[in-house]
Short mmCIF file of C-alpha atoms and ligand atoms in Angstrom, two decimals:
data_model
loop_
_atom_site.label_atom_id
_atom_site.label_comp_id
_atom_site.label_asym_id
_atom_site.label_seq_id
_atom_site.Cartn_x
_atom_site.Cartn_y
_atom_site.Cartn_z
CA UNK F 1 11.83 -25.54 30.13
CA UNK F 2 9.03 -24.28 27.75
CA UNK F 3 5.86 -22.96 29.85
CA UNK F 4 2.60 -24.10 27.94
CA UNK F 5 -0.02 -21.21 27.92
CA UNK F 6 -2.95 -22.63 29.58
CA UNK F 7 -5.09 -19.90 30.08
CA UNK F 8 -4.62 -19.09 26.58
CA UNK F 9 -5.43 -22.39 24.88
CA UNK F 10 -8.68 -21.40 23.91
CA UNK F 11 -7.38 -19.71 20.97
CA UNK F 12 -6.13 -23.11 19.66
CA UNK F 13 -9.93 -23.65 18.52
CA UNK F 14 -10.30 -20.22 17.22
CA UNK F 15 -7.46 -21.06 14.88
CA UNK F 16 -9.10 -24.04 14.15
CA UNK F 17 -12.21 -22.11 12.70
CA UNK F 18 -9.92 -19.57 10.82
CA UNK F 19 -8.03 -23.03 8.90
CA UNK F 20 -11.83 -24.19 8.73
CA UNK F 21 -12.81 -21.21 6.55
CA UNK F 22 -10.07 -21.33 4.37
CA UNK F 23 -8.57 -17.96 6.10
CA UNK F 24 -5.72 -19.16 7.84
CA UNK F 25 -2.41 -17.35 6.21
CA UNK F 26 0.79 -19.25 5.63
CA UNK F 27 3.37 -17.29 5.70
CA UNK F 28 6.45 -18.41 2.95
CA UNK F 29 10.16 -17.81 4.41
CA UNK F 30 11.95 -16.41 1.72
CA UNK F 31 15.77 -15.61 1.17
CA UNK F 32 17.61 -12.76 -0.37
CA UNK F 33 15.86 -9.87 -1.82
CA UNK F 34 12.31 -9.38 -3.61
CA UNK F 35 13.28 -9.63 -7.40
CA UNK F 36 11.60 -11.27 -9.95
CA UNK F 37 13.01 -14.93 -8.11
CA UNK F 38 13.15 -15.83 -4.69
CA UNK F 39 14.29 -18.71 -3.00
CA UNK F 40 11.92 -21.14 -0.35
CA UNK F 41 13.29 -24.28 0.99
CA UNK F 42 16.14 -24.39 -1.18
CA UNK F 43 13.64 -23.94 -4.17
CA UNK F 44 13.45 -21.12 -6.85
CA UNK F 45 10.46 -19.55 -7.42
CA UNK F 46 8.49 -16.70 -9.35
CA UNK F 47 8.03 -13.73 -6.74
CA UNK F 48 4.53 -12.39 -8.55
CA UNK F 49 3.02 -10.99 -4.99
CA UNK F 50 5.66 -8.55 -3.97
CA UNK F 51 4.96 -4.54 -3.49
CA UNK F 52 8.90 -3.90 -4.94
CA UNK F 53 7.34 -2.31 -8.52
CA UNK F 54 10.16 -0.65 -9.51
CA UNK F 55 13.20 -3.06 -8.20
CA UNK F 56 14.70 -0.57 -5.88
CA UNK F 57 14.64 -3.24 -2.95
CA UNK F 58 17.75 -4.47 -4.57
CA UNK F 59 18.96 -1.39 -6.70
CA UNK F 60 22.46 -1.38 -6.68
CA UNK F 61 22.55 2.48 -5.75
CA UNK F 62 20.33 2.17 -3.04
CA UNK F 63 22.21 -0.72 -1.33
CA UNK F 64 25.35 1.16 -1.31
CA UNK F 65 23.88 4.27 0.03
CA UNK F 66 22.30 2.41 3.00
CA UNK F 67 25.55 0.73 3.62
CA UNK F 68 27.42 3.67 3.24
CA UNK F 69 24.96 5.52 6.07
CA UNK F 70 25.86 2.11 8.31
CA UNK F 71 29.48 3.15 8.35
CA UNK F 72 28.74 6.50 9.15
CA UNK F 73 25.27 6.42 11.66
CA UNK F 74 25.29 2.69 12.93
CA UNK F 75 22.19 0.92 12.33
CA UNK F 76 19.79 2.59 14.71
CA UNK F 77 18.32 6.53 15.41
CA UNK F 78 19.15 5.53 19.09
CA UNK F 79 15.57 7.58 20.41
CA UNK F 80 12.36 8.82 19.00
CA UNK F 81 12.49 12.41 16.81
CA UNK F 82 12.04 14.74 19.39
CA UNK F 83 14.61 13.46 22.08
CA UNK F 84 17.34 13.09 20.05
CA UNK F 85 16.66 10.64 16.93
CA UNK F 86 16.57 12.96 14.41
CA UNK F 87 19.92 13.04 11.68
CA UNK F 88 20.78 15.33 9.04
CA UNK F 89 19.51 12.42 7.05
CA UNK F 90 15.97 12.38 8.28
CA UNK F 91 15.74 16.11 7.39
CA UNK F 92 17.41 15.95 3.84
CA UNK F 93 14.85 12.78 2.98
CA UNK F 94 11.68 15.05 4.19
CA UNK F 95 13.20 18.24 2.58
CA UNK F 96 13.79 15.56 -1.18
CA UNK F 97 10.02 14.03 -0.54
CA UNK F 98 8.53 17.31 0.01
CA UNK F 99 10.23 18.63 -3.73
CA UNK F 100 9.64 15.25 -5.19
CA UNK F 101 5.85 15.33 -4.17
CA UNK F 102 5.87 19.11 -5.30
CA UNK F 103 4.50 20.05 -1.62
CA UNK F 104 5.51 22.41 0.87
CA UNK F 105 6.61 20.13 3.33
CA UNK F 106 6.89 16.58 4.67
CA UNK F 107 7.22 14.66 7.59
CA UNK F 108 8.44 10.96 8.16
CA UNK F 109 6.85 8.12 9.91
CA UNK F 110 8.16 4.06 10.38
CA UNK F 111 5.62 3.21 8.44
CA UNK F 112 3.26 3.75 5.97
CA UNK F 113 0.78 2.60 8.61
CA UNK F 114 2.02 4.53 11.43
CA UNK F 115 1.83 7.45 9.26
CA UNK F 116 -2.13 6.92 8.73
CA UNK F 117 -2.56 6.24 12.44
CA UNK F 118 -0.58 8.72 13.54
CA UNK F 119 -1.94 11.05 11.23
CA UNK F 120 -5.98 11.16 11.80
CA UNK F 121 -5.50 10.72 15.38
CA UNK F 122 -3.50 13.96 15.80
CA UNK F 123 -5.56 15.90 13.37
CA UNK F 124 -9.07 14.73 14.02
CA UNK F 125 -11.36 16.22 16.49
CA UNK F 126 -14.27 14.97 18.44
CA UNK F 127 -16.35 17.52 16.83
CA UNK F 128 -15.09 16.82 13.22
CA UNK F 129 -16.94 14.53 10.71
CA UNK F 130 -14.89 11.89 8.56
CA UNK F 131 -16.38 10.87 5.25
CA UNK F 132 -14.04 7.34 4.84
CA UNK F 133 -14.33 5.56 1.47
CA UNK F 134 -15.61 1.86 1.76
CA UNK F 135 -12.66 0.13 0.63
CA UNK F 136 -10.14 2.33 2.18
CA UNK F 137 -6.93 0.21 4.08
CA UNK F 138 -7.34 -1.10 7.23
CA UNK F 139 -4.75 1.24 8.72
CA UNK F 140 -7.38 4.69 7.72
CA UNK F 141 -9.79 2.49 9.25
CA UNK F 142 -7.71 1.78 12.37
CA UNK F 143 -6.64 5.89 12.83
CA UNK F 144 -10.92 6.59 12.18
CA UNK F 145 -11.31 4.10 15.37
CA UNK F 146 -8.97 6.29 17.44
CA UNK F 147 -10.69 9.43 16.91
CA UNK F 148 -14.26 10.60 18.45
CA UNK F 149 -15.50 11.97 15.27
CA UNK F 150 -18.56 11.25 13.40
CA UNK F 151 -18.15 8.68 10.75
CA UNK F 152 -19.43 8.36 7.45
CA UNK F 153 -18.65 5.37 5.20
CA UNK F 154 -19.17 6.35 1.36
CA UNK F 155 -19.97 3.94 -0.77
CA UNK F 156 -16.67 2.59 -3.06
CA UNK F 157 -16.24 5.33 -5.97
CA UNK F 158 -19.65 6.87 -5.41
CA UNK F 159 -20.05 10.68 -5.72
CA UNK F 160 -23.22 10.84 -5.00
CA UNK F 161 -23.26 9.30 -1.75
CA UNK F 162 -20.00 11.07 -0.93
CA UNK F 163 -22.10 14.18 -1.45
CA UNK F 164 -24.61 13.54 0.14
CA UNK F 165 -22.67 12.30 3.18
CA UNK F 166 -21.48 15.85 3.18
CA UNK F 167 -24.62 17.33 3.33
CA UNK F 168 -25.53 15.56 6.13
CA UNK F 169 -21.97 16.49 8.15
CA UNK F 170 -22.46 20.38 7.07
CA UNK F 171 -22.25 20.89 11.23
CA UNK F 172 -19.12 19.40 12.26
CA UNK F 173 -15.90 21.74 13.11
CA UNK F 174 -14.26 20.53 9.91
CA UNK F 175 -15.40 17.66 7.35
CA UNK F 176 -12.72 15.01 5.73
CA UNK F 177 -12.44 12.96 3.05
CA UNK F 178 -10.39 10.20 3.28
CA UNK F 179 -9.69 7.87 0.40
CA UNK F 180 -7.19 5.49 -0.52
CA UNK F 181 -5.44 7.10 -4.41
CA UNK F 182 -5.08 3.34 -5.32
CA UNK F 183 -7.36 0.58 -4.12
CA UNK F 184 -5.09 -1.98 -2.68
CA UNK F 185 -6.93 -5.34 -3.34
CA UNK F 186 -8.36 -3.84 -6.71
CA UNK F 187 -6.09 -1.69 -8.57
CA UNK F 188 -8.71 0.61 -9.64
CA UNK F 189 -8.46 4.68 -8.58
CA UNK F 190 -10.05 7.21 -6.86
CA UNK F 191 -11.50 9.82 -8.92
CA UNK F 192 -9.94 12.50 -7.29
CA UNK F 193 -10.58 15.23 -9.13
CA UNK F 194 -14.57 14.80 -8.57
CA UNK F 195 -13.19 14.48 -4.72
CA UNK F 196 -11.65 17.68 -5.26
CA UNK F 197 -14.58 19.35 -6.87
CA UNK F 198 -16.60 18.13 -4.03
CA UNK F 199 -14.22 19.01 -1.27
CA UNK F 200 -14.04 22.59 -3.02
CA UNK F 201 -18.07 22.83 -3.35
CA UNK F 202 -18.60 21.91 0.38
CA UNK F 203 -14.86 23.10 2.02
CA UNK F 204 -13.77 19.77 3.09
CA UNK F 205 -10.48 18.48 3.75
CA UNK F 206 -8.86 15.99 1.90
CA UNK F 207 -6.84 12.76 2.44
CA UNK F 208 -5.52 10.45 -0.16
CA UNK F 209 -3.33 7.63 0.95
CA UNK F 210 -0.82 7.35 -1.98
CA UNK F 211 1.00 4.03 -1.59
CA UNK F 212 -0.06 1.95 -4.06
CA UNK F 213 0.33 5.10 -6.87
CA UNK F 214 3.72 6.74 -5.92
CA UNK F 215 6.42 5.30 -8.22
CA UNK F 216 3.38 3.92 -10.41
CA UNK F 217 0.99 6.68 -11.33
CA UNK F 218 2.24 10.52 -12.32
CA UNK F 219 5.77 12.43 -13.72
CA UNK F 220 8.55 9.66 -13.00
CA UNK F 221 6.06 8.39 -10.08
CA UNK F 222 5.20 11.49 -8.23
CA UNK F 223 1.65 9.80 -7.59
CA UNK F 224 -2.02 10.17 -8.27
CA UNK F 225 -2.29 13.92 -7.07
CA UNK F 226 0.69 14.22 -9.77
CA UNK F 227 -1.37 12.19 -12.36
CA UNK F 228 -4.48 13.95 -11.70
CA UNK F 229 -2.39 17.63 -11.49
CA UNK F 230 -4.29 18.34 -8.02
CA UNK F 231 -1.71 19.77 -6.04
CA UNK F 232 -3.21 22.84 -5.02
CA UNK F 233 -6.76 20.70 -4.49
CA UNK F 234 -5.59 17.80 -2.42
CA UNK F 235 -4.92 18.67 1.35
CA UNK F 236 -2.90 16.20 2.60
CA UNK F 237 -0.83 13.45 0.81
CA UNK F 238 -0.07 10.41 2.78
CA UNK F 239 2.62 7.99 1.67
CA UNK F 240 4.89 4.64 1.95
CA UNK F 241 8.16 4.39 1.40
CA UNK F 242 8.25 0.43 1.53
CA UNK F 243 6.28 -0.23 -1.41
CA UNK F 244 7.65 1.25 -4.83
CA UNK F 245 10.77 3.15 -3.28
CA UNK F 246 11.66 -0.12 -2.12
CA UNK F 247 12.81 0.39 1.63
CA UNK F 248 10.39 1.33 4.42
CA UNK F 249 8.52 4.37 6.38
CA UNK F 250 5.85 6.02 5.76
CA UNK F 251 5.21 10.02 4.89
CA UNK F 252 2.58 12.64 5.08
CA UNK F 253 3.21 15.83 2.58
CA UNK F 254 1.17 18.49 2.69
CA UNK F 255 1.31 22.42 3.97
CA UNK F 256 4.34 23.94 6.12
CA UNK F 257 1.59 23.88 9.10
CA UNK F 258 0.24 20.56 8.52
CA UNK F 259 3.90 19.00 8.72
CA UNK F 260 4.52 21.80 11.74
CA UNK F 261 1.45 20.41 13.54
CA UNK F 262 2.41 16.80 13.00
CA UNK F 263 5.87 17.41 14.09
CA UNK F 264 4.22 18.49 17.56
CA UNK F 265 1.24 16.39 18.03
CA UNK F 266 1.75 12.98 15.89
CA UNK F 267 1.90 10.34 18.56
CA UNK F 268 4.18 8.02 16.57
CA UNK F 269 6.90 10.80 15.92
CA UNK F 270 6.64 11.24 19.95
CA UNK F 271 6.52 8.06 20.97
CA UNK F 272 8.34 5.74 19.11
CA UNK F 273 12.03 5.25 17.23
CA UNK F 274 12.89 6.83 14.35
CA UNK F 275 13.29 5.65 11.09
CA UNK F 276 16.90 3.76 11.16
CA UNK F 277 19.93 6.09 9.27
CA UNK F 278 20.54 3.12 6.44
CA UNK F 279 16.72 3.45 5.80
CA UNK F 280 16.85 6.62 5.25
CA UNK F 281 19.92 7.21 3.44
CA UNK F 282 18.12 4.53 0.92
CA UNK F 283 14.71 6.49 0.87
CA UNK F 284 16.84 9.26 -0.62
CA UNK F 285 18.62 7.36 -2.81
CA UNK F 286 15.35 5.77 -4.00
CA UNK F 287 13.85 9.04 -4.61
CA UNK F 288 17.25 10.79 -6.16
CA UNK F 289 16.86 7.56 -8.62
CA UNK F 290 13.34 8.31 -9.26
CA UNK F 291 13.87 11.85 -10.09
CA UNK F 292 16.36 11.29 -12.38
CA UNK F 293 15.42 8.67 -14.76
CA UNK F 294 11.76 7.11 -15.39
CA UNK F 295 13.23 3.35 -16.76
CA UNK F 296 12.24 1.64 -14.24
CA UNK F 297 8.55 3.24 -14.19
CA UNK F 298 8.11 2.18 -17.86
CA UNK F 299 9.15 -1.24 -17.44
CA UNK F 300 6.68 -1.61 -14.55
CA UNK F 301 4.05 -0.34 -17.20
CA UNK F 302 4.64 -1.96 -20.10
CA UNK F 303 5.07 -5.51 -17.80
CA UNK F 304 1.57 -4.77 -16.17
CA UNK F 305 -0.40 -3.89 -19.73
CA UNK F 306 1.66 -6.94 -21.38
CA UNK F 307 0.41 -9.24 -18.36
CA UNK F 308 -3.35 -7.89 -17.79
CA UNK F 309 -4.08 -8.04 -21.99
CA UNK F 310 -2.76 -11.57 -22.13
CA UNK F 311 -4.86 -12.47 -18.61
CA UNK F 312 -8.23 -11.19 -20.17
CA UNK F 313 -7.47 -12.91 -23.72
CA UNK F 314 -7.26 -15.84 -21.66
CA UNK F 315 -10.66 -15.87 -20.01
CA UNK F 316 -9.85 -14.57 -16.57
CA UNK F 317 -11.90 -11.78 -14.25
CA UNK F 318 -9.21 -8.59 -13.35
CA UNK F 319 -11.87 -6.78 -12.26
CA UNK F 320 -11.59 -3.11 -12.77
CA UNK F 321 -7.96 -2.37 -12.69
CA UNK F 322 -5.93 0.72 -13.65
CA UNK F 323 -2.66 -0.16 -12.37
CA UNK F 324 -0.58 -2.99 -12.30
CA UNK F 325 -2.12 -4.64 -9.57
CA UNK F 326 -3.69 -7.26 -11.18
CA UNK F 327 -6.87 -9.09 -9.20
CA UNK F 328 -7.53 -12.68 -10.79
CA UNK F 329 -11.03 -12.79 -9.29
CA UNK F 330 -12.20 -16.42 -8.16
CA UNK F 331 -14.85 -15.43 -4.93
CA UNK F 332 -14.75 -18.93 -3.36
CA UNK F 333 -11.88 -18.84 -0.33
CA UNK F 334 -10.88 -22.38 -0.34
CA UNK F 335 -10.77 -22.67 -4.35
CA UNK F 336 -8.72 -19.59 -4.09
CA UNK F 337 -6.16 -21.05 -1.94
CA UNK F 338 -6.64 -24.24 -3.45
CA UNK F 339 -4.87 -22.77 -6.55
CA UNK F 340 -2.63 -20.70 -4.69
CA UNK F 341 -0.85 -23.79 -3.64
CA UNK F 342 -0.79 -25.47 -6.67
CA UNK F 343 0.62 -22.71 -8.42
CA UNK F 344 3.45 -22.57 -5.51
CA UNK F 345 3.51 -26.83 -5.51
CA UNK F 346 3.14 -27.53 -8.72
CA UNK F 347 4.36 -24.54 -10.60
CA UNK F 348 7.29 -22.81 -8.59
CA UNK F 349 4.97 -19.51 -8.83
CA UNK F 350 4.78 -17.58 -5.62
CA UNK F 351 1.47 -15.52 -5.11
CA UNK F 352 -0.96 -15.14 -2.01
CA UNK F 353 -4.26 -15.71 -2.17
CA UNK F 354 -6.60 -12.78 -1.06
CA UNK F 355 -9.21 -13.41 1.47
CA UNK F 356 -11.19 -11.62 4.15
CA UNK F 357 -10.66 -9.32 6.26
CA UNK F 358 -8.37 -8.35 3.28
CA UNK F 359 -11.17 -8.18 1.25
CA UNK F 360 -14.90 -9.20 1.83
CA UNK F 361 -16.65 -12.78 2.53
CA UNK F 362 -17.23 -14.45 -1.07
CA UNK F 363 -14.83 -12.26 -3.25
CA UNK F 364 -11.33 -13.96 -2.52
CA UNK F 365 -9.07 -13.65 -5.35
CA UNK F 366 -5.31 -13.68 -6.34
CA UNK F 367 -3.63 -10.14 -6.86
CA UNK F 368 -0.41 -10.87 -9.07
CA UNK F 369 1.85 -7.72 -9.17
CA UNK F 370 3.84 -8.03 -12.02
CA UNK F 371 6.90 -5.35 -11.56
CA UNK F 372 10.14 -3.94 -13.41
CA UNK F 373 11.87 -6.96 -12.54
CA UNK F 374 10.09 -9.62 -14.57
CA UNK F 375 10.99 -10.67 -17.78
CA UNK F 376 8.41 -11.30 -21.03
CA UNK F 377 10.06 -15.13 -20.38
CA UNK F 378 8.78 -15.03 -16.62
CA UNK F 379 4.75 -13.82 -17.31
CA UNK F 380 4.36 -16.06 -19.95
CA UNK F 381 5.69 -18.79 -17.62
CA UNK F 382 2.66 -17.59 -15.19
CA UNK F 383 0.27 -17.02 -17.71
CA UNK F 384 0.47 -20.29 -19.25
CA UNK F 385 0.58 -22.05 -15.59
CA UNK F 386 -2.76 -20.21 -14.13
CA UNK F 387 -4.76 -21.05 -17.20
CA UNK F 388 -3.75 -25.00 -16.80
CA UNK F 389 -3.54 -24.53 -12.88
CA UNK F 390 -7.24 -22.40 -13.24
CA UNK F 391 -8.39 -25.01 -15.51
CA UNK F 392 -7.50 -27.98 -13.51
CA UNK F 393 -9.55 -26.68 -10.46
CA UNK F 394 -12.52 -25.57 -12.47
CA UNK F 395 -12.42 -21.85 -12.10
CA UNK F 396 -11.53 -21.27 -16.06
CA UNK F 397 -13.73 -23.18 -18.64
C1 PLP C 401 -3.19 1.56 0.80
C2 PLP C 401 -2.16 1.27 1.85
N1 PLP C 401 -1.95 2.16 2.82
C3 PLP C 401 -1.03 1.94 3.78
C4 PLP C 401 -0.28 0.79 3.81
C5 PLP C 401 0.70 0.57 4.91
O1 PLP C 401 1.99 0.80 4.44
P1 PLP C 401 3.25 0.13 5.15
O2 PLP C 401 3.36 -1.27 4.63
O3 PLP C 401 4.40 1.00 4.76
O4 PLP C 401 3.00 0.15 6.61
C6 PLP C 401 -0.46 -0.17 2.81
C7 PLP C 401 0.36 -1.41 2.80
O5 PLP C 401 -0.08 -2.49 2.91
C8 PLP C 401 -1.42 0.07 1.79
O6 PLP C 401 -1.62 -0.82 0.84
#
């Protein structure tokens, strides 16, 4: 017998609204790995909305090593760091990350999330001011709301109300900046090295949340601190290791007493699992891979310029882009997912449409990620399909 939730039904009409507004998700069961196809239903289609840039989800190299750490760990840590979770492995993937990110040190989280959260709680005082950047991810957002400190919201790639923000925050115990390397929902970057100047100007601390750069931006993927040559400038690098390295977890690299500090304090490294061996063993095979050749990294590139050129020739808005996440503005929510599904329906294309609290009321859009995996064959298929799909709909004229 199934028990039906009655004092709980009232969220039935708050669902309602959310379908209303055209910001109800549908979530697409996939099988088998994140390459350039997937399969729904049975059905094959073009995976253009998946974080994988590089193709190490389903590397070869990386499978085997996770399946090799299976036969030797199991499949779980068994208890969180500190009691007695931690392997060999765990320390040999901080010690690789750390050299890889050209840092002193790093420390591993289950998430990239967890690693934000984790992070600004532990490090964050009452008396400390955060300067956040307005389109920073949710999950900075969600570590601010844990912490007592003043908050300061700077305006989205704006120096001069960053600096001014610090000007006004020139009392708190210690000031920081905290801004997303890569904006998520844009593709567009942080100009760090004005951060840096800043942070140096007015002694701040900063935070740059790397996941959308590392494997992308810098030497064979090292980052945006890499790409902007910042190491000795940027405080604190945080990281994910489920986007481009293809697995999952999350990272902060930074000083020997940041990573010391975390490794004491971070409520996620005290409190919950570790990281699972087979993940693990893959993180390091991902970033052994990574260090060795940069293929994959200029596949990714030369996809994403190929793809973006060909989108603007064709008439549509990618807004302000430096990386291959590629934003195919349309603002209206329902026309957005309107062509969503017609692309998925119609077209055998698999993207997600946009929408708030992703992004703001009024700027929905569709952010294809073209990665290593496609072929020229598979973006001209979607290129050619938007414009008619676009077209069809009335967004493209
Ligand atoms: C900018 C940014 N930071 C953090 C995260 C969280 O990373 P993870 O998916 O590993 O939890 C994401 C992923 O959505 C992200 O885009």
């Amino acid at each position: 017998m199934i028990f039906v939730g009655k004092r709980t039904e009232y969220l039935k009409a708050e669902l309602e609204n959310l379908k209303a507004q055209g910001l109800y998700f549908v979530e697409r069961v996939r099988v088998g790995p994140p390459d350039n196809r997937v399969v729904i239903k049975g059905v094959e289609y073009i995976l253009m909305c998946s974080n994988n840039y590089l193709g190490l989800a389903n590397h070869p190299k990386i499978r085997e090593a996770a399946i090799r750490a299976i036969e030797e760990y199991g499949v779980g840590a068994g208890a969180v760091r500190p009691i007695s979770g931690t392997t060999d492995l765990h320390i040999e993937a901080e010690e690789k990350i750390a050299k890889f990110k050209r840092r002193e040190a790093a420390i591993l989280f289950q998430s990239g999330y967890v690693a934000n959260v984790g992070t600004i709680q532990a490090l964050v005082r009452d008396e400390d001011a955060v300067l956040s950047e307005e389109l920073n991810h949710g999950s900075i957002i969600d570590g601010i709301r844990l912490t007592k400190a003043k908050r300061l919201i700077y305006k989205h790639l704006d120096m001069e109300d960053l600096e001014a923000k610090l000007k006004e925050t020139k009392d708190a115990r210690k000031r920081f900046i905290m801004t997303d390397g890569v904006f998520s929902m844009d593709g567009d970057i942080a100009p760090l090295d004005k951060i840096a100047d800043l942070a140096d100007e007015y002694d701040a601390i900063v935070y740059v949340d790397d996941a959308h750069g590392e494997g992308v931006l810098g030497d064979h993927g090292r980052g945006i601190v890499d790409h902007f040559k910042l190491h000795d400038r940027i405080d604190i690098e945080m990281g994910t290791l489920s986007k481009a390295f293809g697995v999952i977890g999350g990272y902060i690299a930074s000083s020997k007493e940041v990573v010391e500090y975390l490794k004491q304090r971070a409520r996620p490294h005290l409190l919950s699992s570790a990281l699972n061996p087979p993940d693990v063993a893959a993180i390091i095979a991902a970033i052994d891979l990574l260090s060795s050749t940069d293929e994959p990294l200029k596949k990714l590139w030369s996809n994403a310029r190929y793809f973006q050129k060909s989108l603007v020739d064709r008439g549509f808005n990618i807004g302000n882009t430096k990386t291959p996440i590629t934003p195919v503005m349309i603002g209206d929510e329902k026309k957005t997912q309107q062509l969503v599904e017609m692309l998925f329906n119609d077209y055998h294309i698999f993207v997600q449409a946009v929408v708030y609290p992703w992004v703001p009321r009024g700027t929905a859009r569709i952010r294809f990620q073209p990665n290593a995996t496609h072929s020229i064959e598979d973006l001209n298929y979607v290129i050619d399909s938007l414009t008619e799909a676009a077209k069809k709909i009335g967004v493209l004229t």
